[in-house]
Amino acid sequence: MHIIILSTSVRQGRNSHRLSLYFQQFIAERNLATVEIVDLAAYQFPVFDERLQYIEHPTEQMLDYQQKINNADGVILVTPEYNGGYPASLKNAIDLLYKEWQRKPIALATASAGPFGGAQVTTSLVFSLWKIGAWVVPAMFPVPQVQNQYDETGRPADKEATDKRAQKFVSELIWCIQAKEKMSAGE
Ligand SMILES: Cc1cc2nc3c(=O)[nH]c(=O)nc-3n(C[C@H](O)[C@H](O)[C@H](O)COP(=O)(O)O)c2cc1C
């Protein structure tokens, strides 16, 4: 099983990436799956002007990103909250692909500097992902004051409590991945 963590803040000095680092370590330490961070800050995609399938000469980076989403059995999508919504970098990256998202199990982890943990992002993001045919896992991982909850290496301030929450969250994603595998085998 291969899980990717889609880290979507491209902001200088970003803090939600700490959450991506945390999930990478959490999954790797427990051998739950092979795991990799797909970092939108590393890609620096231009502002969307067409879907990848219709771009005549896609960049190597676009093709690499497409392959990574395609090959993932499941995705932990880590998003910051910007003005009550998800960042433009994420919409850019969602719209670039189409069939790669379909029936893809995706678990949403949201982060904010404020007290609500990015929970307001969920409504709009779930709708966009549903609309494109992804399978949004019914689990939440909101992180308020992310700058205080994790250090720069992804180490949580309260490891025991954070690991307990993460266990439940990641288990839901894995359940959906396995359910999909079983259904696909019977198709
Ligand atoms: C344009 C912008 C808008 C933001 N709006 C909110 C907000 O509505 N609520 C909130 O709690 N934090 C807000 N923040 C703070 C981010 O949630 C905070 O920077 C957090 O660390 C996650 O984003 P980051 O990964 O880019 O750091 C905003 C930050 C930016 C850059």
Coordinates of N, CA, C and O and ligand atoms in Angstrom, one line a residue:
M1 N 0.8 -1.2 0.0 CA 0.0 0.0 0.0 C 0.9 1.3 0.0 O 1.9 1.3 0.7
H2 N 0.5 2.2 -0.9 CA 1.4 3.4 -1.0 C 0.5 4.6 -0.7 O -0.5 4.9 -1.4
I3 N 0.9 5.4 0.3 CA 0.1 6.6 0.7 C 1.0 7.8 0.4 O 2.2 7.9 0.7
I4 N 0.4 8.8 -0.2 CA 1.1 10.1 -0.4 C 0.5 11.1 0.5 O -0.7 11.1 0.8
I5 N 1.3 12.0 0.9 CA 0.9 13.2 1.7 C 1.0 14.4 0.8 O 2.1 14.7 0.4
L6 N -0.1 15.0 0.5 CA -0.1 16.1 -0.4 C 0.0 17.4 0.4 O -1.0 17.7 1.1
S7 N 1.1 18.0 0.4 CA 1.4 19.2 1.2 C 1.1 20.4 0.4 O 1.8 20.6 -0.6
T8 N 0.1 21.3 0.7 CA -0.4 22.2 -0.3 C -0.1 23.7 0.0 O -0.4 24.5 -0.9
S9 N 0.5 24.0 1.1 CA 0.9 25.4 1.3 C 2.2 25.7 0.6 O 3.2 24.9 0.8
V10 N 2.2 26.7 -0.2 CA 3.4 27.1 -0.9 C 4.0 28.4 -0.3 O 4.8 29.0 -0.9
R11 N 3.4 28.8 0.8 CA 3.7 30.1 1.4 C 5.1 30.0 2.0 O 5.5 29.0 2.6
Q12 N 5.9 31.1 1.8 CA 7.2 31.2 2.5 C 6.9 31.2 4.0 O 6.0 31.9 4.5
G13 N 7.7 30.4 4.7 CA 7.5 30.3 6.2 C 6.3 29.6 6.6 O 5.8 29.7 7.7
R14 N 5.8 28.7 5.7 CA 4.6 27.9 6.0 C 4.7 27.1 7.3 O 5.9 26.6 7.5
N15 N 3.6 26.8 7.9 CA 3.7 26.0 9.1 C 2.9 24.7 8.9 O 3.2 23.7 9.6
S16 N 1.9 24.6 8.0 CA 1.2 23.4 7.8 C 2.0 22.2 7.3 O 1.7 21.1 7.5
H17 N 3.1 22.6 6.7 CA 4.0 21.5 6.2 C 4.5 20.6 7.4 O 4.9 19.5 7.2
R18 N 4.6 21.2 8.6 CA 5.0 20.5 9.7 C 4.0 19.3 10.0 O 4.5 18.2 10.4
L19 N 2.8 19.5 9.6 CA 1.8 18.4 9.8 C 2.1 17.3 8.8 O 1.9 16.1 9.1
S20 N 2.5 17.7 7.6 CA 2.9 16.7 6.6 C 4.0 15.8 7.0 O 4.1 14.6 6.9
L21 N 5.0 16.5 7.6 CA 6.2 15.8 8.1 C 5.8 14.8 9.2 O 6.3 13.7 9.3
Y22 N 4.9 15.3 10.1 CA 4.4 14.4 11.2 C 3.8 13.2 10.6 O 4.1 12.0 11.0
F23 N 2.9 13.3 9.6 CA 2.2 12.1 9.1 C 3.2 11.2 8.4 O 3.0 9.9 8.5
Q24 N 4.1 11.7 7.7 CA 5.1 10.9 7.1 C 5.9 10.0 8.1 O 6.0 8.8 8.0
Q25 N 6.3 10.7 9.2 CA 7.0 9.9 10.3 C 6.0 8.9 10.9 O 6.4 7.8 11.2
F26 N 4.8 9.3 11.2 CA 3.8 8.5 11.9 C 3.6 7.2 11.1 O 3.6 6.1 11.6
I27 N 3.4 7.3 9.8 CA 3.2 6.1 8.9 C 4.4 5.3 8.8 O 4.4 4.0 8.9
A28 N 5.6 5.9 8.6 CA 6.8 5.2 8.4 C 7.2 4.4 9.6 O 7.6 3.2 9.5
E29 N 7.1 5.1 10.8 CA 7.5 4.4 12.0 C 6.7 3.1 12.3 O 7.2 2.2 12.9
R30 N 5.5 3.1 11.9 CA 4.6 2.0 12.2 C 4.5 1.0 11.0 O 3.8 0.1 11.1
N31 N 5.2 1.3 9.9 CA 5.2 0.5 8.7 C 3.8 0.2 8.2 O 3.4 -0.9 7.8
L32 N 2.9 1.3 8.3 CA 1.5 1.1 7.9 C 1.4 1.1 6.3 O 0.5 0.5 5.8
A33 N 2.4 1.7 5.7 CA 2.4 1.7 4.2 C 3.7 2.3 3.8 O 4.4 2.8 4.6
T34 N 4.0 2.3 2.5 CA 5.1 3.1 2.0 C 4.5 4.5 1.9 O 3.3 4.7 1.6
V35 N 5.3 5.5 2.1 CA 4.8 6.9 2.3 C 5.8 7.9 1.7 O 7.0 7.7 1.7
E36 N 5.2 8.9 1.1 CA 6.0 10.0 0.4 C 5.2 11.3 0.5 O 4.0 11.3 0.3
I37 N 6.0 12.4 0.7 CA 5.3 13.7 0.7 C 5.4 14.2 -0.8 O 6.5 14.2 -1.4
V38 N 4.3 14.7 -1.3 CA 4.2 15.4 -2.6 C 4.0 16.8 -2.2 O 2.9 17.2 -1.7
D39 N 5.0 17.6 -2.5 CA 5.0 19.0 -1.9 C 4.8 20.0 -3.1 O 5.6 20.1 -4.0
L40 N 3.7 20.7 -3.0 CA 3.3 21.6 -4.1 C 4.3 22.8 -4.1 O 4.5 23.4 -5.2
A41 N 5.0 23.1 -3.0 CA 6.0 24.2 -3.0 C 7.2 23.8 -3.9 O 7.8 24.6 -4.5
A42 N 7.4 22.5 -4.0 CA 8.6 22.0 -4.8 C 8.2 22.1 -6.3 O 9.1 22.3 -7.2
Y43 N 6.9 21.9 -6.6 CA 6.5 22.0 -8.0 C 6.4 23.4 -8.6 O 6.7 23.6 -9.7
Q44 N 5.9 24.3 -7.8 CA 5.7 25.7 -8.3 C 5.0 25.7 -9.6 O 5.4 26.3 -10.6
F45 N 3.8 25.0 -9.7 CA 3.0 25.1 -10.9 C 2.6 26.5 -11.3 O 2.3 27.3 -10.4
P46 N 2.5 26.8 -12.6 CA 1.9 28.1 -13.0 C 0.5 28.1 -12.7 O -0.1 27.1 -12.5
V47 N -0.1 29.3 -12.7 CA -1.6 29.4 -12.5 C -2.2 28.6 -13.6 O -1.8 28.7 -14.8
F48 N -3.2 27.8 -13.2 CA -3.9 26.9 -14.1 C -4.4 27.6 -15.4 O -5.0 28.7 -15.4
D49 N -4.0 27.0 -16.5 CA -4.6 27.5 -17.8 C -5.3 26.4 -18.6 O -6.0 26.7 -19.6
E50 N -5.0 25.1 -18.2 CA -5.7 24.0 -18.9 C -5.5 22.7 -18.1 O -4.5 22.6 -17.4
R51 N -6.3 21.8 -18.3 CA -6.2 20.5 -17.7 C -5.0 19.7 -18.4 O -4.8 19.9 -19.6
L52 N -4.3 19.0 -17.6 CA -3.1 18.3 -18.1 C -3.4 17.5 -19.4 O -2.6 17.5 -20.3
Q53 N -4.6 16.8 -19.4 CA -4.9 15.9 -20.5 C -5.0 16.7 -21.8 O -4.9 16.1 -22.9
Y54 N -5.2 18.0 -21.7 CA -5.3 18.8 -23.0 C -4.1 19.7 -23.2 O -4.1 20.5 -24.2
I55 N -3.1 19.6 -22.4 CA -1.9 20.4 -22.6 C -1.0 19.7 -23.6 O -0.7 18.5 -23.4
E56 N -0.6 20.4 -24.6 CA 0.2 19.8 -25.7 C 1.5 19.3 -25.2 O 2.0 18.2 -25.5
H57 N 2.2 20.2 -24.5 CA 3.5 19.9 -24.0 C 3.6 20.1 -22.5 O 4.1 21.1 -22.0
P58 N 3.1 19.1 -21.8 CA 3.1 19.3 -20.3 C 4.6 19.3 -19.8 O 5.4 18.7 -20.4
T59 N 4.8 19.9 -18.7 CA 6.2 20.0 -18.1 C 6.5 18.6 -17.4 O 5.5 17.9 -17.1
E60 N 7.7 18.4 -17.2 CA 8.2 17.1 -16.5 C 7.5 17.1 -15.1 O 7.1 16.1 -14.6
Q61 N 7.4 18.3 -14.5 CA 6.9 18.4 -13.2 C 5.4 18.0 -13.2 O 4.9 17.3 -12.3
M62 N 4.7 18.4 -14.2 CA 3.3 18.1 -14.3 C 3.1 16.6 -14.4 O 2.2 16.0 -13.8
L63 N 3.9 16.0 -15.2 CA 3.8 14.5 -15.5 C 4.2 13.7 -14.2 O 3.6 12.7 -13.9
D64 N 5.2 14.3 -13.5 CA 5.7 13.6 -12.3 C 4.6 13.7 -11.2 O 4.3 12.6 -10.6
Y65 N 3.9 14.8 -11.1 CA 2.8 15.0 -10.2 C 1.7 14.0 -10.6 O 1.1 13.3 -9.7
Q66 N 1.3 14.0 -11.8 CA 0.3 13.1 -12.3 C 0.6 11.6 -11.9 O -0.3 10.9 -11.4
Q67 N 1.8 11.2 -12.2 CA 2.2 9.9 -11.9 C 2.1 9.5 -10.4 O 1.6 8.5 -10.0
K68 N 2.5 10.5 -9.6 CA 2.5 10.3 -8.1 C 1.0 10.2 -7.6 O 0.7 9.3 -6.8
I69 N 0.1 11.0 -8.1 CA -1.3 10.9 -7.7 C -1.9 9.6 -8.2 O -2.5 8.9 -7.5
N70 N -1.5 9.3 -9.4 CA -2.0 8.0 -10.1 C -1.6 6.8 -9.3 O -2.4 5.9 -9.1
N71 N -0.4 6.8 -8.9 CA 0.2 5.6 -8.2 C -0.2 5.5 -6.7 O 0.1 4.4 -6.1
A72 N -0.7 6.5 -6.2 CA -1.1 6.5 -4.7 C -2.3 5.6 -4.5 O -3.3 5.8 -5.2
D73 N -2.3 4.8 -3.5 CA -3.5 4.0 -3.1 C -4.4 5.0 -2.3 O -5.6 4.8 -2.3
G74 N -3.8 5.9 -1.6 CA -4.6 6.8 -0.8 C -3.8 8.1 -0.6 O -2.5 8.1 -0.8
V75 N -4.5 9.2 -0.3 CA -3.8 10.5 -0.1 C -4.3 11.1 1.3 O -5.4 11.0 1.6
I76 N -3.3 11.6 2.0 CA -3.6 12.5 3.1 C -3.3 13.9 2.6 O -2.2 14.2 2.2
L77 N -4.4 14.7 2.5 CA -4.3 16.0 1.9 C -4.2 17.0 3.1 O -5.1 17.1 3.9
V78 N -3.0 17.7 3.2 CA -2.8 18.6 4.3 C -3.0 20.0 3.7 O -2.3 20.5 2.8
T79 N -4.0 20.7 4.2 CA -4.3 22.1 3.7 C -4.3 23.1 4.8 O -4.8 22.8 5.9
P80 N -3.8 24.3 4.5 CA -4.0 25.4 5.5 C -5.3 26.0 5.2 O -6.0 25.8 4.2
E81 N -5.7 26.9 6.2 CA -7.0 27.7 6.0 C -6.5 29.1 5.7 O -5.8 29.7 6.4
Y82 N -7.0 29.6 4.5 CA -6.8 31.0 4.1 C -8.1 31.6 3.9 O -8.9 31.3 3.0
N83 N -8.4 32.6 4.8 CA -9.7 33.3 4.7 C -10.9 32.4 4.6 O -11.8 32.5 3.7
G84 N -10.9 31.4 5.4 CA -12.0 30.4 5.5 C -12.1 29.4 4.4 O -13.0 28.7 4.3
G85 N -11.1 29.4 3.5 CA -11.1 28.5 2.4 C -9.7 27.8 2.2 O -8.8 28.0 3.1
Y86 N -9.6 27.0 1.2 CA -8.3 26.3 0.9 C -7.5 27.1 -0.1 O -8.1 28.0 -0.8
P87 N -6.2 27.0 -0.1 CA -5.4 27.9 -0.9 C -5.5 27.7 -2.4 O -5.8 26.6 -2.9
A88 N -5.2 28.7 -3.2 CA -5.2 28.7 -4.6 C -4.3 27.6 -5.2 O -4.6 26.9 -6.2
S89 N -3.2 27.4 -4.5 CA -2.2 26.3 -4.9 C -2.9 25.0 -5.0 O -2.6 24.1 -5.8
L90 N -3.8 24.7 -4.1 CA -4.5 23.4 -4.0 C -5.5 23.3 -5.2 O -5.6 22.3 -5.8
K91 N -6.3 24.4 -5.4 CA -7.3 24.3 -6.5 C -6.6 24.1 -7.8 O -7.0 23.3 -8.6
N92 N -5.4 24.8 -7.9 CA -4.6 24.7 -9.1 C -4.2 23.2 -9.4 O -4.3 22.7 -10.5
A93 N -3.9 22.6 -8.3 CA -3.4 21.2 -8.4 C -4.5 20.2 -8.5 O -4.3 19.1 -9.1
I94 N -5.7 20.5 -8.0 CA -6.8 19.6 -8.2 C -7.3 19.7 -9.6 O -7.4 18.6 -10.3
D95 N -7.4 20.9 -10.2 CA -8.0 21.0 -11.5 C -7.1 20.6 -12.6 O -7.6 20.3 -13.7
L96 N -5.8 20.5 -12.3 CA -4.8 20.0 -13.3 C -5.1 18.6 -13.8 O -5.0 18.2 -14.9
L97 N -5.6 17.8 -12.8 CA -5.9 16.4 -13.1 C -7.4 16.1 -13.2 O -8.2 17.0 -12.8
Y98 N -7.8 15.0 -13.6 CA -9.2 14.6 -13.6 C -9.4 13.2 -13.2 O -9.8 12.8 -12.1
K99 N -9.1 12.3 -14.2 CA -9.4 10.9 -13.9 C -8.6 10.3 -12.8 O -9.0 9.3 -12.1
E100 N -7.4 10.9 -12.6 CA -6.5 10.4 -11.5 C -7.1 10.5 -10.2 O -6.8 9.8 -9.2
W101 N -8.1 11.4 -10.0 CA -8.7 11.6 -8.7 C -9.9 10.6 -8.5 O -10.3 10.5 -7.3
Q102 N -10.4 10.0 -9.5 CA -11.7 9.3 -9.4 C -11.5 8.1 -8.5 O -10.6 7.3 -8.7
R103 N -12.4 8.0 -7.5 CA -12.4 6.9 -6.5 C -11.1 6.9 -5.7 O -10.8 5.8 -5.1
K104 N -10.4 8.0 -5.7 CA -9.2 8.0 -4.9 C -9.5 8.3 -3.4 O -10.1 9.3 -3.1
P105 N -9.2 7.4 -2.5 CA -9.4 7.7 -1.1 C -8.6 8.9 -0.6 O -7.3 8.8 -0.8
I106 N -9.2 9.9 -0.1 CA -8.5 11.1 0.3 C -8.9 11.5 1.7 O -10.1 11.7 2.0
A107 N -8.0 11.6 2.7 CA -8.3 12.0 4.0 C -7.8 13.4 4.2 O -6.7 13.7 3.8
L108 N -8.6 14.3 4.8 CA -8.3 15.7 4.9 C -7.8 16.1 6.3 O -8.5 15.9 7.3
A109 N -6.6 16.7 6.3 CA -6.0 17.2 7.5 C -5.9 18.7 7.3 O -5.3 19.2 6.3
T110 N -6.5 19.5 8.2 CA -6.5 20.9 8.0 C -5.8 21.6 9.1 O -5.8 21.2 10.3
A111 N -5.2 22.8 8.8 CA -4.4 23.5 9.8 C -4.6 25.0 9.7 O -4.8 25.5 8.6
S112 N -4.6 25.6 10.9 CA -4.7 27.1 10.9 C -3.9 27.6 12.0 O -3.5 26.9 12.9
A113 N -3.7 29.0 11.9 CA -3.1 29.7 13.0 C -4.0 30.0 14.1 O -3.7 30.1 15.3
G114 N -5.3 30.0 13.8 CA -6.4 30.4 14.7 C -6.9 29.2 15.5 O -6.3 28.1 15.4
P115 N -8.0 29.4 16.2 CA -8.5 28.3 17.1 C -9.4 27.2 16.5 O -9.7 26.3 17.2
F116 N -9.7 27.3 15.2 CA -10.7 26.4 14.6 C -10.1 25.3 13.8 O -10.8 24.4 13.2
G117 N -8.8 25.3 13.7 CA -8.1 24.2 13.1 C -8.3 24.0 11.6 O -8.2 22.9 11.0
G118 N -8.8 25.1 10.9 CA -9.1 24.9 9.5 C -10.3 24.2 9.2 O -10.6 23.8 8.0
A119 N -11.2 24.0 10.2 CA -12.4 23.2 9.9 C -13.3 23.9 8.9 O -14.0 23.2 8.2
Q120 N -13.2 25.2 8.7 CA -14.1 25.9 7.8 C -13.7 25.5 6.3 O -14.5 25.7 5.4
V121 N -12.5 25.1 6.1 CA -12.0 24.7 4.8 C -12.8 23.5 4.3 O -13.0 23.3 3.1
T122 N -13.2 22.6 5.2 CA -13.7 21.3 4.9 C -14.9 21.4 3.9 O -14.9 20.6 2.9
T123 N -15.8 22.2 4.2 CA -17.0 22.3 3.4 C -16.7 22.5 1.9 O -17.2 21.7 1.1
S124 N -15.9 23.5 1.6 CA -15.7 23.8 0.2 C -14.8 22.8 -0.4 O -15.0 22.4 -1.6
L125 N -13.8 22.3 0.4 CA -12.9 21.3 -0.2 C -13.6 19.9 -0.4 O -13.4 19.3 -1.5
V126 N -14.4 19.5 0.5 CA -15.1 18.2 0.3 C -16.0 18.3 -1.0 O -16.0 17.4 -1.8
F127 N -16.6 19.5 -1.1 CA -17.5 19.6 -2.3 C -16.7 19.5 -3.6 O -17.1 18.8 -4.5
S128 N -15.5 20.2 -3.7 CA -14.7 20.2 -4.9 C -14.2 18.8 -5.2 O -14.2 18.3 -6.3
L129 N -13.8 18.1 -4.1 CA -13.3 16.7 -4.3 C -14.4 15.7 -4.7 O -14.2 14.8 -5.5
W130 N -15.5 15.9 -4.1 CA -16.7 15.1 -4.4 C -17.1 15.3 -5.9 O -17.3 14.4 -6.7
K131 N -17.1 16.6 -6.3 CA -17.5 16.9 -7.7 C -16.5 16.3 -8.7 O -16.9 15.9 -9.8
I132 N -15.3 16.2 -8.3 CA -14.3 15.6 -9.3 C -14.2 14.1 -9.2 O -13.5 13.4 -9.9
G133 N -15.0 13.5 -8.2 CA -15.1 12.1 -8.2 C -14.2 11.4 -7.2 O -14.0 10.1 -7.3
A134 N -13.5 12.1 -6.3 CA -12.7 11.5 -5.3 C -13.5 10.9 -4.2 O -14.7 11.2 -4.1
W135 N -12.9 10.0 -3.4 CA -13.6 9.4 -2.3 C -13.1 10.0 -1.0 O -12.0 9.6 -0.6
V136 N -13.8 11.0 -0.5 CA -13.3 11.7 0.7 C -13.7 10.8 1.9 O -14.8 10.4 2.1
V137 N -12.6 10.5 2.6 CA -12.7 9.6 3.8 C -13.5 10.4 4.9 O -13.1 11.5 5.2
P138 N -14.5 9.7 5.5 CA -15.2 10.5 6.6 C -14.4 10.5 7.9 O -14.8 9.8 8.9
A139 N -13.3 11.3 7.9 CA -12.5 11.5 9.1 C -11.9 12.9 9.1 O -11.7 13.4 8.0
M140 N -11.7 13.4 10.2 CA -11.2 14.8 10.3 C -9.9 14.9 11.1 O -9.7 14.1 12.0
F141 N -9.0 15.8 10.7 CA -7.8 16.0 11.5 C -7.5 17.5 11.5 O -6.6 18.0 10.9
P142 N -8.4 18.3 12.3 CA -8.1 19.7 12.4 C -7.0 20.0 13.4 O -7.0 19.5 14.5
V143 N -6.2 20.9 13.0 CA -5.1 21.4 13.9 C -5.1 22.9 14.1 O -4.7 23.6 13.2
P144 N -5.6 23.3 15.2 CA -5.5 24.8 15.5 C -4.1 25.1 16.0 O -3.4 24.3 16.4
Q145 N -3.8 26.4 15.8 CA -2.5 26.9 16.2 C -1.3 25.9 15.8 O -0.5 25.5 16.7
V146 N -1.3 25.6 14.6 CA -0.4 24.6 14.1 C 1.1 25.0 14.4 O 1.9 24.1 14.7
Q147 N 1.4 26.3 14.5 CA 2.7 26.7 14.8 C 3.2 26.3 16.2 O 4.4 26.2 16.4
N148 N 2.2 26.1 17.1 CA 2.6 25.7 18.4 C 2.4 24.2 18.6 O 3.0 23.6 19.6
Q149 N 1.7 23.5 17.8 CA 1.4 22.1 18.0 C 2.5 21.2 17.5 O 2.6 20.0 17.9
Y150 N 3.3 21.7 16.5 CA 4.4 20.9 15.9 C 5.6 21.8 15.8 O 5.5 22.9 15.4
D151 N 6.8 21.1 15.9 CA 8.0 21.9 15.6 C 8.3 21.8 14.2 O 7.6 21.1 13.4
E152 N 9.4 22.4 13.8 CA 9.8 22.4 12.3 C 10.1 21.1 11.7 O 10.0 20.9 10.5
T153 N 10.4 20.1 12.6 CA 10.7 18.7 12.0 C 9.4 17.9 12.0 O 9.4 16.7 11.6
G154 N 8.3 18.4 12.5 CA 7.0 17.7 12.6 C 6.8 17.0 13.9 O 5.8 16.3 14.0
R155 N 7.6 17.2 14.9 CA 7.4 16.6 16.2 C 6.3 17.3 16.9 O 6.3 18.5 17.1
P156 N 5.3 16.5 17.4 CA 4.2 17.2 18.0 C 4.5 17.6 19.5 O 5.3 16.9 20.2
A157 N 3.9 18.7 20.0 CA 4.1 19.1 21.3 C 3.6 18.0 22.3 O 4.2 17.8 23.3
D158 N 2.4 17.4 22.0 CA 1.9 16.4 22.8 C 1.8 15.1 22.0 O 0.8 14.8 21.3
K159 N 2.9 14.3 22.1 CA 3.0 13.2 21.1 C 2.0 12.1 21.4 O 1.4 11.6 20.5
E160 N 1.8 11.8 22.7 CA 0.8 10.8 23.0 C -0.6 11.0 22.5 O -1.2 10.2 21.8
A161 N -1.1 12.2 22.8 CA -2.4 12.6 22.3 C -2.5 12.7 20.8 O -3.5 12.3 20.2
T162 N -1.5 13.3 20.2 CA -1.5 13.4 18.8 C -1.5 12.1 18.0 O -2.2 11.9 17.1
D163 N -0.6 11.2 18.5 CA -0.5 9.9 17.9 C -1.9 9.1 18.0 O -2.2 8.4 17.1
K164 N -2.5 9.3 19.1 CA -3.8 8.6 19.3 C -4.8 9.1 18.3 O -5.6 8.3 17.7
R165 N -4.9 10.4 18.1 CA -5.8 11.0 17.1 C -5.4 10.5 15.7 O -6.2 10.2 14.8
A166 N -4.1 10.5 15.4 CA -3.6 10.2 14.1 C -3.9 8.7 13.8 O -4.2 8.4 12.6
Q167 N -3.8 7.9 14.8 CA -4.1 6.4 14.6 C -5.5 6.2 14.1 O -5.8 5.5 13.1
K168 N -6.5 6.9 14.7 CA -7.9 6.8 14.3 C -8.0 7.3 12.8 O -8.7 6.7 12.0
F169 N -7.4 8.5 12.6 CA -7.6 9.1 11.3 C -6.9 8.3 10.2 O -7.6 8.0 9.1
V170 N -5.7 7.8 10.4 CA -5.0 7.1 9.3 C -5.7 5.7 9.2 O -5.8 5.2 8.0
S171 N -6.2 5.1 10.3 CA -7.0 3.8 10.1 C -8.2 4.0 9.2 O -8.5 3.0 8.5
E172 N -8.9 5.1 9.3 CA -10.0 5.3 8.4 C -9.6 5.3 7.0 O -10.3 4.7 6.1
L173 N -8.5 6.0 6.7 CA -8.0 6.0 5.3 C -7.6 4.6 4.9 O -8.0 4.2 3.8
I174 N -6.9 3.9 5.7 CA -6.5 2.5 5.3 C -7.7 1.6 5.1 O -7.7 0.8 4.2
W175 N -8.7 1.8 6.0 CA -9.9 1.0 5.8 C -10.5 1.2 4.4 O -10.9 0.3 3.7
C176 N -10.6 2.5 4.0 CA -11.2 2.8 2.7 C -10.3 2.3 1.6 O -10.8 1.8 0.6
I177 N -9.0 2.4 1.7 CA -8.1 1.8 0.7 C -8.3 0.3 0.5 O -8.5 -0.2 -0.6
Q178 N -8.4 -0.4 1.7 CA -8.6 -1.8 1.6 C -10.0 -2.2 1.1 O -10.1 -3.2 0.3
A179 N -11.0 -1.4 1.5 CA -12.3 -1.7 0.9 C -12.4 -1.5 -0.6 O -13.0 -2.3 -1.3
K180 N -11.7 -0.5 -1.0 CA -11.6 -0.3 -2.5 C -10.9 -1.4 -3.2 O -11.3 -1.9 -4.3
E181 N -9.8 -1.9 -2.6 CA -9.1 -3.0 -3.2 C -10.0 -4.2 -3.3 O -10.0 -4.9 -4.3
K182 N -10.7 -4.5 -2.2 CA -11.6 -5.7 -2.3 C -12.7 -5.5 -3.3 O -13.0 -6.5 -4.1
M183 N -13.3 -4.4 -3.4 CA -14.3 -4.1 -4.4 C -13.7 -4.2 -5.8 O -14.4 -4.8 -6.7
S184 N -12.6 -3.7 -6.0 CA -12.0 -3.7 -7.3 C -11.6 -5.1 -7.8 O -11.7 -5.4 -8.9
A185 N -11.2 -5.9 -6.8 CA -10.8 -7.3 -7.1 C -12.1 -8.1 -7.6 O -12.0 -9.0 -8.4
G186 N -13.2 -7.7 -7.0 CA -14.5 -8.4 -7.4 C -15.2 -7.9 -8.6 O -16.1 -8.4 -9.1
E187 N -14.6 -6.8 -9.2 CA -15.3 -6.2 -10.3 C -15.2 -7.0 -11.6 O -14.2 -7.7 -11.8
Ligands
LIG1 C1 -3.9 34.6 3.0 C2 -4.0 34.0 4.4 C3 -5.2 33.9 5.0 C4 -5.4 33.3 6.3 N1 -6.6 33.1 6.8 C5 -6.8 32.5 8.0 C6 -8.1 32.2 8.5 O1 -9.1 32.5 7.9 N2 -8.1 31.6 9.7 C7 -7.0 31.2 10.4 O2 -7.1 30.6 11.5 N3 -5.8 31.4 9.9 C8 -5.6 32.0 8.7 N4 -4.4 32.2 8.2 C9 -3.2 31.7 8.9 C10 -2.9 30.3 8.4 O3 -3.9 29.4 8.7 C11 -1.5 29.9 9.0 O4 -0.5 30.5 8.3 C12 -1.3 28.4 9.2 O5 0.1 28.2 9.6 C13 -1.5 27.5 7.9 O6 -0.9 28.1 6.7 P1 0.6 27.9 6.2 O7 0.9 26.5 6.1 O8 0.7 28.6 5.0 O9 1.4 28.5 7.4 C14 -4.2 32.8 6.9 C15 -3.0 32.9 6.3 C16 -2.8 33.5 5.1 C17 -1.5 33.5 4.4

